[in-house]
Amino acid sequence: MAARSMMMTSARLATLAVALVLPWLEAAEGAPWFWPPISGDDPYCLTWRVMVEANNAKGWRAVPAQCVGYVRGYMAWGQYYRDVGAVAEEAAAYAAQVAPPAGGDDGRDAWVLDVDDTCLSNQPYYQVKQFGAYDPVAFRAWASREICPGIPAMQWLFQTLRSRGFRVFLVTGRDEETLGSCTAANLAAAGFSGYDRLIMRGALYRGQSSVAFKSAVRRQLVEEQGYRIRGNVGDQWSDLQGDCAGDRVFKVPNPMYFVP
């Protein structure tokens, strides 16, 4: 019964996500939001996506040309949101097992959540670009608009973690100087309010890999500030690797781009 309930919740979250996110695609550079669904699974592209999620495909700069339509269909027509919903439910079930005890909480049990394509969706931006190579100038312009929609399953997980007494830290590779205020505003507008801290990449960590930057942040939380990272959620394996990664990590699917 529990498994069936979780599947039903994933389906509801997927339906809600499609309804909420599709109109946002229209906001990205005036592109039409409607794309016809892809019929069936392309065997090559399905295999490629599995390789990406298993972290066996590394260092790729753009979605293979023959898989652009496949990725567009996966991201926009329900399966992506069902997959994210399943991750959120597994994370919530685990959180229920390790939640700090009522009355005996020292306030040090924490979760770390990534921001881009974990909490906030950049699907409209990448879809317009046909999932091409990362362009830092164009992405900064997109993020500055503060219109990234929140991912419904992650909104639900975020509120669930907070309600269970965990401290929640949002850690992102976005540049603090250029995107700090707009990222905070976008998160608030998308329903992510009440987190303990938004930690962004400052001048000290510019040019460093995501693994190095996020490891340093987590080490500070654990070794200097005494937090226990019970869970860690991200869309890239580089969010989840390195030092003090957490007692358990949860990978959100993302076949749109790769961050080393």
mmCIF file of C-alpha atoms in Angstrom:
data_model
loop_
_atom_site.group_PDB
_atom_site.id
_atom_site.type_symbol
_atom_site.label_atom_id
_atom_site.label_comp_id
_atom_site.label_asym_id
_atom_site.label_seq_id
_atom_site.Cartn_x
_atom_site.Cartn_y
_atom_site.Cartn_z
ATOM 1 C CA MET A 1 0.000 0.000 0.000
ATOM 2 C CA ALA A 2 2.855 2.389 0.842
ATOM 3 C CA ALA A 3 4.506 1.796 -2.531
ATOM 4 C CA ARG A 4 1.208 2.363 -4.315
ATOM 5 C CA SER A 5 0.666 5.594 -2.367
ATOM 6 C CA MET A 6 4.123 6.827 -3.338
ATOM 7 C CA MET A 7 3.469 6.059 -7.007
ATOM 8 C CA MET A 8 0.174 7.951 -6.862
ATOM 9 C CA THR A 9 1.919 10.939 -5.266
ATOM 10 C CA SER A 10 4.563 10.901 -8.024
ATOM 11 C CA ALA A 11 1.854 10.872 -10.665
ATOM 12 C CA ARG A 12 0.046 13.814 -9.060
ATOM 13 C CA LEU A 13 3.290 15.776 -8.773
ATOM 14 C CA ALA A 14 4.115 15.044 -12.411
ATOM 15 C CA THR A 15 0.721 16.285 -13.578
ATOM 16 C CA LEU A 16 1.055 19.422 -11.477
ATOM 17 C CA ALA A 17 4.581 20.050 -12.751
ATOM 18 C CA VAL A 18 3.591 19.805 -16.405
ATOM 19 C CA ALA A 19 0.682 22.183 -15.822
ATOM 20 C CA LEU A 20 2.913 24.682 -14.043
ATOM 21 C CA VAL A 21 6.071 24.508 -16.155
ATOM 22 C CA LEU A 22 4.796 24.340 -19.731
ATOM 23 C CA PRO A 23 3.558 27.957 -19.782
ATOM 24 C CA TRP A 24 6.993 29.092 -18.606
ATOM 25 C CA LEU A 25 8.543 27.788 -21.815
ATOM 26 C CA GLU A 26 6.789 30.629 -23.592
ATOM 27 C CA ALA A 27 8.647 33.137 -21.423
ATOM 28 C CA ALA A 28 12.065 32.018 -22.628
ATOM 29 C CA GLU A 29 12.953 34.388 -25.476
ATOM 30 C CA GLY A 30 9.453 34.238 -26.908
ATOM 31 C CA ALA A 31 9.706 30.581 -27.910
ATOM 32 C CA PRO A 32 6.482 28.605 -28.388
ATOM 33 C CA TRP A 33 5.823 26.377 -25.399
ATOM 34 C CA PHE A 34 3.980 23.627 -27.223
ATOM 35 C CA TRP A 35 6.006 20.701 -28.490
ATOM 36 C CA PRO A 36 4.376 17.497 -29.752
ATOM 37 C CA PRO A 37 5.183 14.518 -27.532
ATOM 38 C CA ILE A 38 7.782 12.067 -28.745
ATOM 39 C CA SER A 39 6.219 8.695 -29.531
ATOM 40 C CA GLY A 40 8.060 5.711 -28.140
ATOM 41 C CA ASP A 41 11.617 5.528 -26.810
ATOM 42 C CA ASP A 42 14.629 5.974 -29.042
ATOM 43 C CA PRO A 43 16.869 3.036 -28.020
ATOM 44 C CA TYR A 44 20.131 4.947 -28.511
ATOM 45 C CA CYS A 45 18.940 8.036 -26.664
ATOM 46 C CA LEU A 46 17.433 6.019 -23.821
ATOM 47 C CA THR A 47 20.759 4.237 -23.401
ATOM 48 C CA TRP A 48 22.601 7.564 -23.542
ATOM 49 C CA ARG A 49 20.359 9.026 -20.822
ATOM 50 C CA VAL A 50 20.954 6.011 -18.565
ATOM 51 C CA MET A 51 24.701 6.445 -19.102
ATOM 52 C CA VAL A 52 24.383 10.101 -18.068
ATOM 53 C CA GLU A 53 22.416 9.311 -14.909
ATOM 54 C CA ALA A 54 24.809 6.515 -13.949
ATOM 55 C CA ASN A 55 27.736 8.969 -14.346
ATOM 56 C CA ASN A 56 29.306 6.790 -17.029
ATOM 57 C CA ALA A 57 29.013 9.519 -19.685
ATOM 58 C CA LYS A 58 31.303 12.320 -18.552
ATOM 59 C CA GLY A 59 32.620 15.550 -20.013
ATOM 60 C CA TRP A 60 29.911 15.960 -22.652
ATOM 61 C CA ARG A 61 29.163 19.563 -23.640
ATOM 62 C CA ALA A 62 25.778 19.222 -25.333
ATOM 63 C CA VAL A 63 22.987 16.721 -25.880
ATOM 64 C CA PRO A 64 23.751 14.627 -28.992
ATOM 65 C CA ALA A 65 21.966 16.138 -32.001
ATOM 66 C CA GLN A 66 19.919 13.005 -32.601
ATOM 67 C CA CYS A 67 18.678 13.087 -28.993
ATOM 68 C CA VAL A 68 17.476 16.701 -28.761
ATOM 69 C CA GLY A 69 13.870 15.713 -29.527
ATOM 70 C CA TYR A 70 14.059 12.785 -27.128
ATOM 71 C CA VAL A 71 15.353 14.943 -24.258
ATOM 72 C CA ARG A 72 12.744 17.609 -25.011
ATOM 73 C CA GLY A 73 9.998 15.012 -24.775
ATOM 74 C CA TYR A 74 11.430 13.468 -21.619
ATOM 75 C CA MET A 75 11.700 16.835 -19.883
ATOM 76 C CA ALA A 76 8.373 18.333 -20.972
ATOM 77 C CA TRP A 77 5.828 15.541 -21.092
ATOM 78 C CA GLY A 78 5.705 13.953 -17.686
ATOM 79 C CA GLN A 79 8.380 11.288 -17.322
ATOM 80 C CA TYR A 80 10.974 13.690 -15.918
ATOM 81 C CA TYR A 81 8.514 14.953 -13.301
ATOM 82 C CA ARG A 82 7.520 11.408 -12.355
ATOM 83 C CA ASP A 83 11.202 10.558 -11.915
ATOM 84 C CA VAL A 84 11.857 13.660 -9.799
ATOM 85 C CA GLY A 85 8.755 12.873 -7.747
ATOM 86 C CA ALA A 86 10.084 9.387 -7.040
ATOM 87 C CA VAL A 87 13.405 10.835 -5.857
ATOM 88 C CA ALA A 88 11.585 13.300 -3.594
ATOM 89 C CA GLU A 89 9.486 10.536 -2.065
ATOM 90 C CA GLU A 90 12.510 8.340 -1.380
ATOM 91 C CA ALA A 91 14.287 11.296 0.229
ATOM 92 C CA ALA A 92 11.236 12.115 2.359
ATOM 93 C CA ALA A 93 10.877 8.498 3.483
ATOM 94 C CA TYR A 94 14.523 8.432 4.524
ATOM 95 C CA ALA A 95 14.165 11.804 6.262
ATOM 96 C CA ALA A 96 11.286 10.402 8.319
ATOM 97 C CA GLN A 97 13.616 7.672 9.590
ATOM 98 C CA VAL A 98 16.430 10.019 10.622
ATOM 99 C CA ALA A 99 14.428 13.078 11.707
ATOM 100 C CA PRO A 100 15.684 14.750 14.897
ATOM 101 C CA PRO A 101 13.712 13.660 17.979
ATOM 102 C CA ALA A 102 11.058 16.008 19.299
ATOM 103 C CA GLY A 103 12.299 17.803 22.370
ATOM 104 C CA GLY A 104 15.834 16.418 22.070
ATOM 105 C CA ASP A 105 16.938 18.253 18.941
ATOM 106 C CA ASP A 106 20.231 20.174 19.129
ATOM 107 C CA GLY A 107 19.533 21.896 15.808
ATOM 108 C CA ARG A 108 22.477 20.308 13.979
ATOM 109 C CA ASP A 109 20.741 17.799 11.701
ATOM 110 C CA ALA A 110 20.934 19.274 8.206
ATOM 111 C CA TRP A 111 20.210 18.703 4.547
ATOM 112 C CA VAL A 112 21.990 20.263 1.586
ATOM 113 C CA LEU A 113 20.045 21.019 -1.603
ATOM 114 C CA ASP A 114 21.456 22.242 -4.894
ATOM 115 C CA VAL A 115 19.556 25.078 -6.631
ATOM 116 C CA ASP A 116 19.711 24.889 -10.439
ATOM 117 C CA ASP A 117 17.535 22.046 -11.743
ATOM 118 C CA THR A 118 17.123 20.727 -8.238
ATOM 119 C CA CYS A 119 15.005 23.506 -6.721
ATOM 120 C CA LEU A 120 14.652 25.851 -9.701
ATOM 121 C CA SER A 121 14.114 24.658 -13.268
ATOM 122 C CA ASN A 122 16.161 25.971 -16.189
ATOM 123 C CA GLN A 123 14.261 23.795 -18.649
ATOM 124 C CA PRO A 124 12.806 26.793 -20.562
ATOM 125 C CA TYR A 125 16.265 28.269 -21.108
ATOM 126 C CA TYR A 126 17.943 25.050 -22.233
ATOM 127 C CA GLN A 127 15.048 23.960 -24.429
ATOM 128 C CA VAL A 128 15.195 27.207 -26.412
ATOM 129 C CA LYS A 129 18.949 26.639 -26.848
ATOM 130 C CA GLN A 130 18.273 23.097 -28.114
ATOM 131 C CA PHE A 131 20.249 21.863 -25.089
ATOM 132 C CA GLY A 132 23.462 23.308 -26.510
ATOM 133 C CA ALA A 133 26.782 23.933 -24.793
ATOM 134 C CA TYR A 134 26.804 26.071 -21.659
ATOM 135 C CA ASP A 135 27.052 29.801 -22.368
ATOM 136 C CA PRO A 136 27.875 31.692 -19.120
ATOM 137 C CA VAL A 137 26.837 35.109 -20.471
ATOM 138 C CA ALA A 138 23.483 33.910 -21.815
ATOM 139 C CA PHE A 139 22.767 31.881 -18.680
ATOM 140 C CA ARG A 140 23.532 34.842 -16.425
ATOM 141 C CA ALA A 141 21.067 36.933 -18.442
ATOM 142 C CA TRP A 142 18.416 34.206 -18.062
ATOM 143 C CA ALA A 143 18.969 33.735 -14.320
ATOM 144 C CA SER A 144 18.877 37.503 -13.774
ATOM 145 C CA ARG A 145 15.276 37.576 -14.947
ATOM 146 C CA GLU A 146 14.202 35.732 -11.774
ATOM 147 C CA ILE A 147 11.647 33.609 -13.646
ATOM 148 C CA CYS A 148 12.999 30.081 -13.137
ATOM 149 C CA PRO A 149 9.982 28.016 -12.051
ATOM 150 C CA GLY A 150 10.193 25.944 -8.915
ATOM 151 C CA ILE A 151 10.179 22.163 -9.349
ATOM 152 C CA PRO A 152 6.996 20.993 -7.547
ATOM 153 C CA ALA A 153 8.372 17.752 -6.095
ATOM 154 C CA MET A 154 11.363 19.606 -4.695
ATOM 155 C CA GLN A 155 9.143 22.328 -3.254
ATOM 156 C CA TRP A 156 7.256 19.588 -1.449
ATOM 157 C CA LEU A 157 10.463 17.909 -0.241
ATOM 158 C CA PHE A 158 11.867 21.243 0.960
ATOM 159 C CA GLN A 159 8.777 21.946 3.055
ATOM 160 C CA THR A 160 8.738 18.353 4.331
ATOM 161 C CA LEU A 161 12.340 18.613 5.532
ATOM 162 C CA ARG A 162 11.665 21.875 7.296
ATOM 163 C CA SER A 163 8.533 20.498 8.950
ATOM 164 C CA ARG A 164 10.549 17.569 10.318
ATOM 165 C CA GLY A 165 13.002 19.879 12.040
ATOM 166 C CA PHE A 166 15.985 19.728 9.692
ATOM 167 C CA ARG A 167 18.187 22.717 8.914
ATOM 168 C CA VAL A 168 18.193 23.209 5.136
ATOM 169 C CA PHE A 169 21.117 24.762 3.287
ATOM 170 C CA LEU A 170 20.886 25.683 -0.390
ATOM 171 C CA VAL A 171 24.296 25.458 -2.054
ATOM 172 C CA THR A 172 24.774 26.648 -5.636
ATOM 173 C CA GLY A 173 27.640 27.283 -8.025
ATOM 174 C CA ARG A 174 25.975 30.501 -9.174
ATOM 175 C CA ASP A 175 28.203 33.549 -8.746
ATOM 176 C CA GLU A 176 27.283 35.438 -5.586
ATOM 177 C CA GLU A 177 28.355 38.858 -6.808
ATOM 178 C CA THR A 178 26.345 38.885 -10.050
ATOM 179 C CA LEU A 179 23.429 36.579 -9.198
ATOM 180 C CA GLY A 180 23.077 36.743 -5.415
ATOM 181 C CA SER A 181 20.060 39.021 -5.030
ATOM 182 C CA CYS A 182 18.146 37.733 -8.054
ATOM 183 C CA THR A 183 18.651 34.101 -7.007
ATOM 184 C CA ALA A 184 17.322 34.807 -3.518
ATOM 185 C CA ALA A 185 14.326 36.624 -5.013
ATOM 186 C CA ASN A 186 13.637 33.834 -7.490
ATOM 187 C CA LEU A 187 13.777 31.203 -4.746
ATOM 188 C CA ALA A 188 11.339 33.177 -2.599
ATOM 189 C CA ALA A 189 8.929 33.628 -5.521
ATOM 190 C CA ALA A 190 9.151 29.896 -6.277
ATOM 191 C CA GLY A 191 8.172 28.898 -2.734
ATOM 192 C CA PHE A 192 11.590 28.257 -1.216
ATOM 193 C CA SER A 193 11.425 30.405 1.889
ATOM 194 C CA GLY A 194 12.688 29.612 5.357
ATOM 195 C CA TYR A 195 15.959 27.882 4.449
ATOM 196 C CA ASP A 196 18.827 28.403 6.849
ATOM 197 C CA ARG A 197 21.299 29.803 4.369
ATOM 198 C CA LEU A 198 21.826 30.298 0.648
ATOM 199 C CA ILE A 199 25.511 29.624 -0.060
ATOM 200 C CA MET A 200 26.847 30.777 -3.433
ATOM 201 C CA ARG A 201 30.208 30.763 -5.172
ATOM 202 C CA GLY A 202 32.277 33.730 -4.042
ATOM 203 C CA ALA A 203 35.523 35.130 -5.409
ATOM 204 C CA LEU A 204 37.600 32.603 -3.442
ATOM 205 C CA TYR A 205 36.110 29.682 -5.375
ATOM 206 C CA ARG A 206 35.856 31.113 -8.890
ATOM 207 C CA GLY A 207 37.464 28.789 -11.395
ATOM 208 C CA GLN A 208 37.277 25.772 -9.107
ATOM 209 C CA SER A 209 35.300 22.677 -10.027
ATOM 210 C CA SER A 210 31.882 22.101 -8.535
ATOM 211 C CA VAL A 211 33.239 19.169 -6.531
ATOM 212 C CA ALA A 212 35.971 21.337 -4.981
ATOM 213 C CA PHE A 213 33.639 24.240 -4.209
ATOM 214 C CA LYS A 214 30.828 22.172 -2.727
ATOM 215 C CA SER A 215 33.234 19.985 -0.758
ATOM 216 C CA ALA A 216 34.702 23.104 0.834
ATOM 217 C CA VAL A 217 31.240 24.394 1.743
ATOM 218 C CA ARG A 218 30.201 21.095 3.305
ATOM 219 C CA ARG A 219 33.462 20.793 5.242
ATOM 220 C CA GLN A 220 32.808 24.186 6.781
ATOM 221 C CA LEU A 221 29.287 23.152 7.757
ATOM 222 C CA VAL A 222 30.460 19.892 9.315
ATOM 223 C CA GLU A 223 33.935 20.534 10.685
ATOM 224 C CA GLU A 224 33.699 24.199 11.639
ATOM 225 C CA GLN A 225 29.999 24.642 12.445
ATOM 226 C CA GLY A 226 29.137 21.205 13.781
ATOM 227 C CA TYR A 227 26.278 20.239 11.477
ATOM 228 C CA ARG A 228 25.453 16.641 10.606
ATOM 229 C CA ILE A 229 24.537 16.399 6.929
ATOM 230 C CA ARG A 230 21.835 13.737 6.905
ATOM 231 C CA GLY A 231 20.957 14.103 3.228
ATOM 232 C CA ASN A 232 22.242 15.782 0.077
ATOM 233 C CA VAL A 233 20.177 16.353 -3.082
ATOM 234 C CA GLY A 234 21.468 17.484 -6.477
ATOM 235 C CA ASP A 235 20.992 17.064 -10.207
ATOM 236 C CA GLN A 236 24.721 16.580 -10.944
ATOM 237 C CA TRP A 237 27.034 13.930 -9.567
ATOM 238 C CA SER A 238 29.457 16.778 -8.808
ATOM 239 C CA ASP A 239 26.868 18.017 -6.267
ATOM 240 C CA LEU A 240 27.109 14.716 -4.432
ATOM 241 C CA GLN A 241 30.796 13.807 -4.567
ATOM 242 C CA GLY A 242 33.779 14.897 -2.514
ATOM 243 C CA ASP A 243 34.172 15.580 1.186
ATOM 244 C CA CYS A 244 31.342 15.471 3.742
ATOM 245 C CA ALA A 245 28.819 14.500 1.069
ATOM 246 C CA GLY A 246 26.272 13.442 3.681
ATOM 247 C CA ASP A 247 24.906 10.251 5.181
ATOM 248 C CA ARG A 248 22.890 9.637 2.019
ATOM 249 C CA VAL A 249 22.775 11.327 -1.386
ATOM 250 C CA PHE A 250 19.862 11.613 -3.827
ATOM 251 C CA LYS A 251 20.431 12.247 -7.537
ATOM 252 C CA VAL A 252 17.762 14.190 -9.432
ATOM 253 C CA PRO A 253 17.714 13.349 -13.175
ATOM 254 C CA ASN A 254 19.180 15.888 -15.583
ATOM 255 C CA PRO A 255 20.029 14.952 -19.192
ATOM 256 C CA MET A 256 20.266 18.617 -20.261
ATOM 257 C CA TYR A 257 23.868 19.387 -19.308
ATOM 258 C CA PHE A 258 26.937 18.133 -17.434
ATOM 259 C CA VAL A 259 28.816 19.988 -14.674
ATOM 260 C CA PRO A 260 32.270 18.597 -13.767
#
